[in-house]
Amino acid sequence: DTGVSQNPRHKITKRGQNVTFRCDPISEHNRLYWYRQTLGQGPEFLTYFQNEAQLEKSRLLSDRFSAERPKGSFSTLEIQRTEQGDSAMYLCASSYGQETDTQYFGPGTRLTVL
Amino acid sequence: GIQVEQSPPDLILQEGANSTLRCNFSDSVNNLQWFHQNPWGQLINLFYIPSGTKQNGRLSATTVATERYSLLYISSSQTTDSGVYFCAVDRMDSSYKLIFGSGTRLLVRP
């Protein structure tokens, strides 16, 4: 059981730069989710995929954010023209895709925008 | 949208003490999970418990779906129990996205 993995674990960037994060879900999981967590708060939903289809996006996901899951396996989250307010922990989770199932989270990518 | 409230927000215990954490939610749910977030930020699954009672070692949880609350019990606390405990739910008509409470920050002193 390899669990959900995320890379990189930490990213420091300058305002205005683009960044991309990767998530590898548990291998047999069909659903993949992205969440964002700021200091002192609980995680907030950003978007989710059923296989390769992106089925829902939060209003938090501005047009500077884009997520893909091209072959229904790993996913990438790209932030263009980063702003200081994008500084947060970005968490990925996956689940089997049953009607009622458990989401398992990766270790997260901590983004700092200077 | 659905509201998730956790109490208490902060809790300090002496090692060996017992505690009860509460999660109230404002609508019917399909899924309820309890997580422990360690100091490195990793969310660790504790329980998947939309209803009923479960136990795992020193931890147990009870969800009363009809009254829209869940309780997490920690017995004989250890310093390694320190961290933030989150309750998260998804609504019955939702897309399975989890809505998190703001957490209970637990510090267990030796």
Tab-separated table of C-alpha atoms in Angstrom:
chain	number	residue	atom	x	y	z
A	1	ASP	CA	0.000	0.000	0.000
A	2	THR	CA	1.945	2.980	-1.308
A	3	GLY	CA	-0.628	5.624	-0.397
A	4	VAL	CA	-1.198	8.963	-2.121
A	5	SER	CA	2.002	10.769	-3.068
A	6	GLN	CA	2.538	14.427	-3.920
A	7	ASN	CA	5.470	16.302	-5.427
A	8	PRO	CA	7.106	18.550	-4.640
A	9	ARG	CA	6.607	18.635	-0.886
A	10	HIS	CA	7.649	22.277	-0.702
A	11	LYS	CA	7.730	25.028	-3.306
A	12	ILE	CA	8.944	28.588	-2.896
A	13	THR	CA	8.301	30.918	-5.798
A	14	LYS	CA	8.194	34.584	-6.611
A	15	ARG	CA	4.953	36.399	-7.278
A	16	GLY	CA	3.968	36.179	-10.923
A	17	GLN	CA	5.649	32.841	-11.600
A	18	ASN	CA	3.795	29.682	-12.651
A	19	VAL	CA	3.930	26.521	-10.545
A	20	THR	CA	2.764	22.948	-11.114
A	21	PHE	CA	2.096	20.255	-8.541
A	22	ARG	CA	1.668	16.547	-9.107
A	23	CYS	CA	-0.486	13.993	-7.303
A	24	ASP	CA	-0.272	10.213	-7.687
A	25	PRO	CA	-3.359	8.549	-6.175
A	26	ILE	CA	-3.669	5.043	-4.783
A	27	SER	CA	-3.506	2.883	-7.898
A	28	GLU	CA	-7.020	1.409	-8.008
A	29	HIS	CA	-8.818	4.634	-6.998
A	30	ASN	CA	-11.119	6.254	-9.552
A	31	ARG	CA	-11.761	9.578	-7.816
A	32	LEU	CA	-9.138	12.208	-7.182
A	33	TYR	CA	-9.661	15.452	-5.235
A	34	TRP	CA	-7.690	18.648	-4.692
A	35	TYR	CA	-8.059	20.731	-1.514
A	36	ARG	CA	-6.320	23.836	-0.196
A	37	GLN	CA	-5.526	24.521	3.452
A	38	THR	CA	-4.434	27.849	4.886
A	39	LEU	CA	-2.933	28.314	8.325
A	40	GLY	CA	-5.332	27.593	11.160
A	41	GLN	CA	-8.163	26.454	8.890
A	42	GLY	CA	-9.577	23.163	7.714
A	43	PRO	CA	-8.964	22.064	4.115
A	44	GLU	CA	-11.273	23.547	1.444
A	45	PHE	CA	-12.385	21.698	-1.672
A	46	LEU	CA	-11.002	22.898	-5.014
A	47	THR	CA	-11.929	20.291	-7.627
A	48	TYR	CA	-12.428	16.584	-8.250
A	49	PHE	CA	-12.073	14.001	-11.030
A	50	GLN	CA	-13.902	10.780	-11.754
A	51	ASN	CA	-11.317	8.934	-13.843
A	52	GLU	CA	-10.151	11.578	-16.361
A	53	ALA	CA	-13.302	13.731	-16.202
A	54	GLN	CA	-13.219	16.890	-14.085
A	55	LEU	CA	-16.719	16.894	-12.604
A	56	GLU	CA	-16.763	19.846	-10.229
A	57	LYS	CA	-14.774	22.995	-9.576
A	58	SER	CA	-15.090	25.253	-6.551
A	59	ARG	CA	-15.528	28.998	-6.875
A	60	LEU	CA	-12.141	29.143	-5.080
A	61	LEU	CA	-10.582	27.857	-8.295
A	62	SER	CA	-9.998	31.083	-10.195
A	63	ASP	CA	-9.094	31.094	-13.878
A	64	ARG	CA	-5.422	31.156	-12.883
A	65	PHE	CA	-5.821	27.598	-11.621
A	66	SER	CA	-6.089	24.561	-13.876
A	67	ALA	CA	-6.139	20.878	-13.039
A	68	GLU	CA	-5.804	17.845	-15.286
A	69	ARG	CA	-5.927	14.101	-14.990
A	70	PRO	CA	-5.134	13.093	-18.568
A	71	LYS	CA	-5.171	9.307	-18.338
A	72	GLY	CA	-7.221	8.877	-15.227
A	73	SER	CA	-4.148	8.174	-13.135
A	74	PHE	CA	-1.943	11.010	-11.825
A	75	SER	CA	-3.146	14.610	-11.720
A	76	THR	CA	-1.480	18.008	-12.003
A	77	LEU	CA	-2.554	21.335	-10.527
A	78	GLU	CA	-1.092	24.433	-12.166
A	79	ILE	CA	-1.257	27.965	-10.793
A	80	GLN	CA	-0.415	30.730	-13.239
A	81	ARG	CA	0.800	34.197	-12.251
A	82	THR	CA	1.014	33.269	-8.573
A	83	GLU	CA	-0.068	35.772	-5.934
A	84	GLN	CA	0.884	35.956	-2.253
A	85	GLY	CA	-2.652	34.868	-1.376
A	86	ASP	CA	-1.980	31.538	-3.091
A	87	SER	CA	0.412	30.590	-0.293
A	88	ALA	CA	-1.117	27.498	1.311
A	89	MET	CA	-0.866	23.736	1.650
A	90	TYR	CA	-2.297	21.972	-1.412
A	91	LEU	CA	-3.668	18.538	-0.567
A	92	CYS	CA	-4.627	15.713	-2.869
A	93	ALA	CA	-6.931	12.844	-1.925
A	94	SER	CA	-8.237	9.762	-3.683
A	95	SER	CA	-11.034	7.243	-3.197
A	96	TYR	CA	-12.444	4.131	-4.877
A	97	GLY	CA	-15.497	5.905	-6.251
A	98	GLN	CA	-18.231	3.960	-4.514
A	99	GLU	CA	-21.377	5.673	-3.330
A	100	THR	CA	-20.002	5.864	0.182
A	101	ASP	CA	-16.276	5.643	0.494
A	102	THR	CA	-13.245	6.921	2.330
A	103	GLN	CA	-10.930	9.635	1.028
A	104	TYR	CA	-7.217	9.124	1.654
A	105	PHE	CA	-4.954	12.138	1.682
A	106	GLY	CA	-1.420	12.694	0.488
A	107	PRO	CA	1.246	14.577	2.475
A	108	GLY	CA	0.548	17.848	0.655
A	109	THR	CA	2.601	20.452	-1.187
A	110	ARG	CA	3.363	23.581	0.806
A	111	LEU	CA	3.501	26.636	-1.473
A	112	THR	CA	5.100	29.894	-0.401
A	113	VAL	CA	4.770	32.873	-2.742
A	114	LEU	CA	7.246	35.666	-1.997
B	1	GLY	CA	-24.074	25.128	2.176
B	2	ILE	CA	-23.627	22.640	4.975
B	3	GLN	CA	-22.008	23.954	8.168
B	4	VAL	CA	-19.617	21.877	10.263
B	5	GLU	CA	-18.786	23.063	13.767
B	6	GLN	CA	-16.223	21.461	16.036
B	7	SER	CA	-15.738	21.919	19.747
B	8	PRO	CA	-13.747	22.667	21.719
B	9	PRO	CA	-11.407	24.661	19.451
B	10	ASP	CA	-8.454	24.031	21.758
B	11	LEU	CA	-7.798	21.374	24.368
B	12	ILE	CA	-4.856	20.780	26.698
B	13	LEU	CA	-4.608	17.454	28.518
B	14	GLN	CA	-2.227	15.760	30.859
B	15	GLU	CA	-0.937	12.430	29.570
B	16	GLY	CA	-3.299	9.641	30.587
B	17	ALA	CA	-6.439	11.776	30.596
B	18	ASN	CA	-9.563	11.076	28.528
B	19	SER	CA	-11.313	13.522	26.210
B	20	THR	CA	-14.362	13.937	23.983
B	21	LEU	CA	-14.342	15.994	20.787
B	22	ARG	CA	-17.630	17.013	19.170
B	23	CYS	CA	-18.690	17.682	15.591
B	24	ASN	CA	-22.085	19.201	14.721
B	25	PHE	CA	-23.340	19.394	11.149
B	26	SER	CA	-26.291	21.257	9.724
B	27	ASP	CA	-27.666	18.871	7.071
B	28	SER	CA	-28.018	15.169	6.262
B	29	VAL	CA	-24.733	13.597	5.239
B	30	ASN	CA	-23.580	10.698	3.114
B	31	ASN	CA	-20.120	10.469	4.584
B	32	LEU	CA	-18.437	11.548	7.813
B	33	GLN	CA	-14.743	11.112	8.453
B	34	TRP	CA	-12.503	11.945	11.403
B	35	PHE	CA	-8.861	12.836	10.698
B	36	HIS	CA	-5.783	13.569	12.778
B	37	GLN	CA	-3.392	16.098	11.238
B	38	ASN	CA	0.133	15.593	12.511
B	39	PRO	CA	2.690	18.403	12.938
B	40	TRP	CA	3.981	17.788	9.392
B	41	GLY	CA	0.539	18.401	7.899
B	42	GLN	CA	-0.359	14.828	6.994
B	43	LEU	CA	-4.057	14.022	7.376
B	44	ILE	CA	-4.404	10.567	8.868
B	45	ASN	CA	-7.717	8.721	8.595
B	46	LEU	CA	-9.165	7.772	11.949
B	47	PHE	CA	-12.726	6.745	11.171
B	48	TYR	CA	-15.243	6.590	8.346
B	49	ILE	CA	-18.453	6.818	10.362
B	50	PRO	CA	-21.637	8.258	8.796
B	51	SER	CA	-23.611	6.507	11.541
B	52	GLY	CA	-23.134	4.155	14.471
B	53	THR	CA	-20.147	3.469	16.687
B	54	LYS	CA	-16.629	2.248	15.909
B	55	GLN	CA	-13.569	1.599	18.030
B	56	ASN	CA	-9.900	1.388	17.169
B	57	GLY	CA	-7.598	0.908	20.132
B	58	ARG	CA	-7.768	3.922	22.435
B	59	LEU	CA	-9.977	5.822	19.993
B	60	SER	CA	-13.672	5.420	19.399
B	61	ALA	CA	-16.306	7.415	17.544
B	62	THR	CA	-20.067	7.665	17.555
B	63	THR	CA	-22.275	9.399	14.992
B	64	VAL	CA	-25.959	10.065	15.624
B	65	ALA	CA	-27.072	10.977	12.118
B	66	THR	CA	-30.661	11.826	13.082
B	67	GLU	CA	-29.381	14.440	15.561
B	68	ARG	CA	-26.556	15.601	13.255
B	69	TYR	CA	-23.556	15.171	15.502
B	70	SER	CA	-20.523	12.963	15.940
B	71	LEU	CA	-18.218	12.410	18.917
B	72	LEU	CA	-14.592	11.293	18.986
B	73	TYR	CA	-13.351	9.761	22.238
B	74	ILE	CA	-9.676	9.583	23.124
B	75	SER	CA	-8.834	7.497	26.170
B	76	SER	CA	-5.539	7.341	28.077
B	77	SER	CA	-4.104	10.127	25.927
B	78	GLN	CA	-0.446	10.082	24.887
B	79	THR	CA	1.838	12.903	23.755
B	80	THR	CA	1.714	11.467	20.232
B	81	ASP	CA	-2.025	12.223	20.158
B	82	SER	CA	-1.173	15.934	19.936
B	83	GLY	CA	-2.177	17.678	16.735
B	84	VAL	CA	-5.359	18.873	15.090
B	85	TYR	CA	-8.458	16.691	14.804
B	86	PHE	CA	-10.805	17.382	11.914
B	87	CYS	CA	-14.319	16.227	11.225
B	88	ALA	CA	-15.383	16.286	7.558
B	89	VAL	CA	-18.717	15.523	5.902
B	90	ASP	CA	-20.278	15.397	2.478
B	91	ARG	CA	-23.922	16.093	1.815
B	92	MET	CA	-26.240	13.435	0.496
B	93	ASP	CA	-26.760	15.291	-2.777
B	94	SER	CA	-23.165	16.423	-3.157
B	95	SER	CA	-20.347	15.452	-5.434
B	96	TYR	CA	-18.556	13.625	-2.611
B	97	LYS	CA	-16.442	16.659	-1.763
B	98	LEU	CA	-15.648	16.847	1.926
B	99	ILE	CA	-16.580	19.922	3.962
B	100	PHE	CA	-14.239	20.286	6.926
B	101	GLY	CA	-14.774	21.832	10.313
B	102	SER	CA	-12.160	24.217	11.685
B	103	GLY	CA	-10.671	21.515	13.883
B	104	THR	CA	-9.840	20.876	17.529
B	105	ARG	CA	-6.215	21.568	18.458
B	106	LEU	CA	-5.085	19.054	21.070
B	107	LEU	CA	-1.943	19.304	23.156
B	108	VAL	CA	-1.090	16.388	25.432
B	109	ARG	CA	1.516	17.250	28.053
B	110	PRO	CA	3.830	14.603	29.571
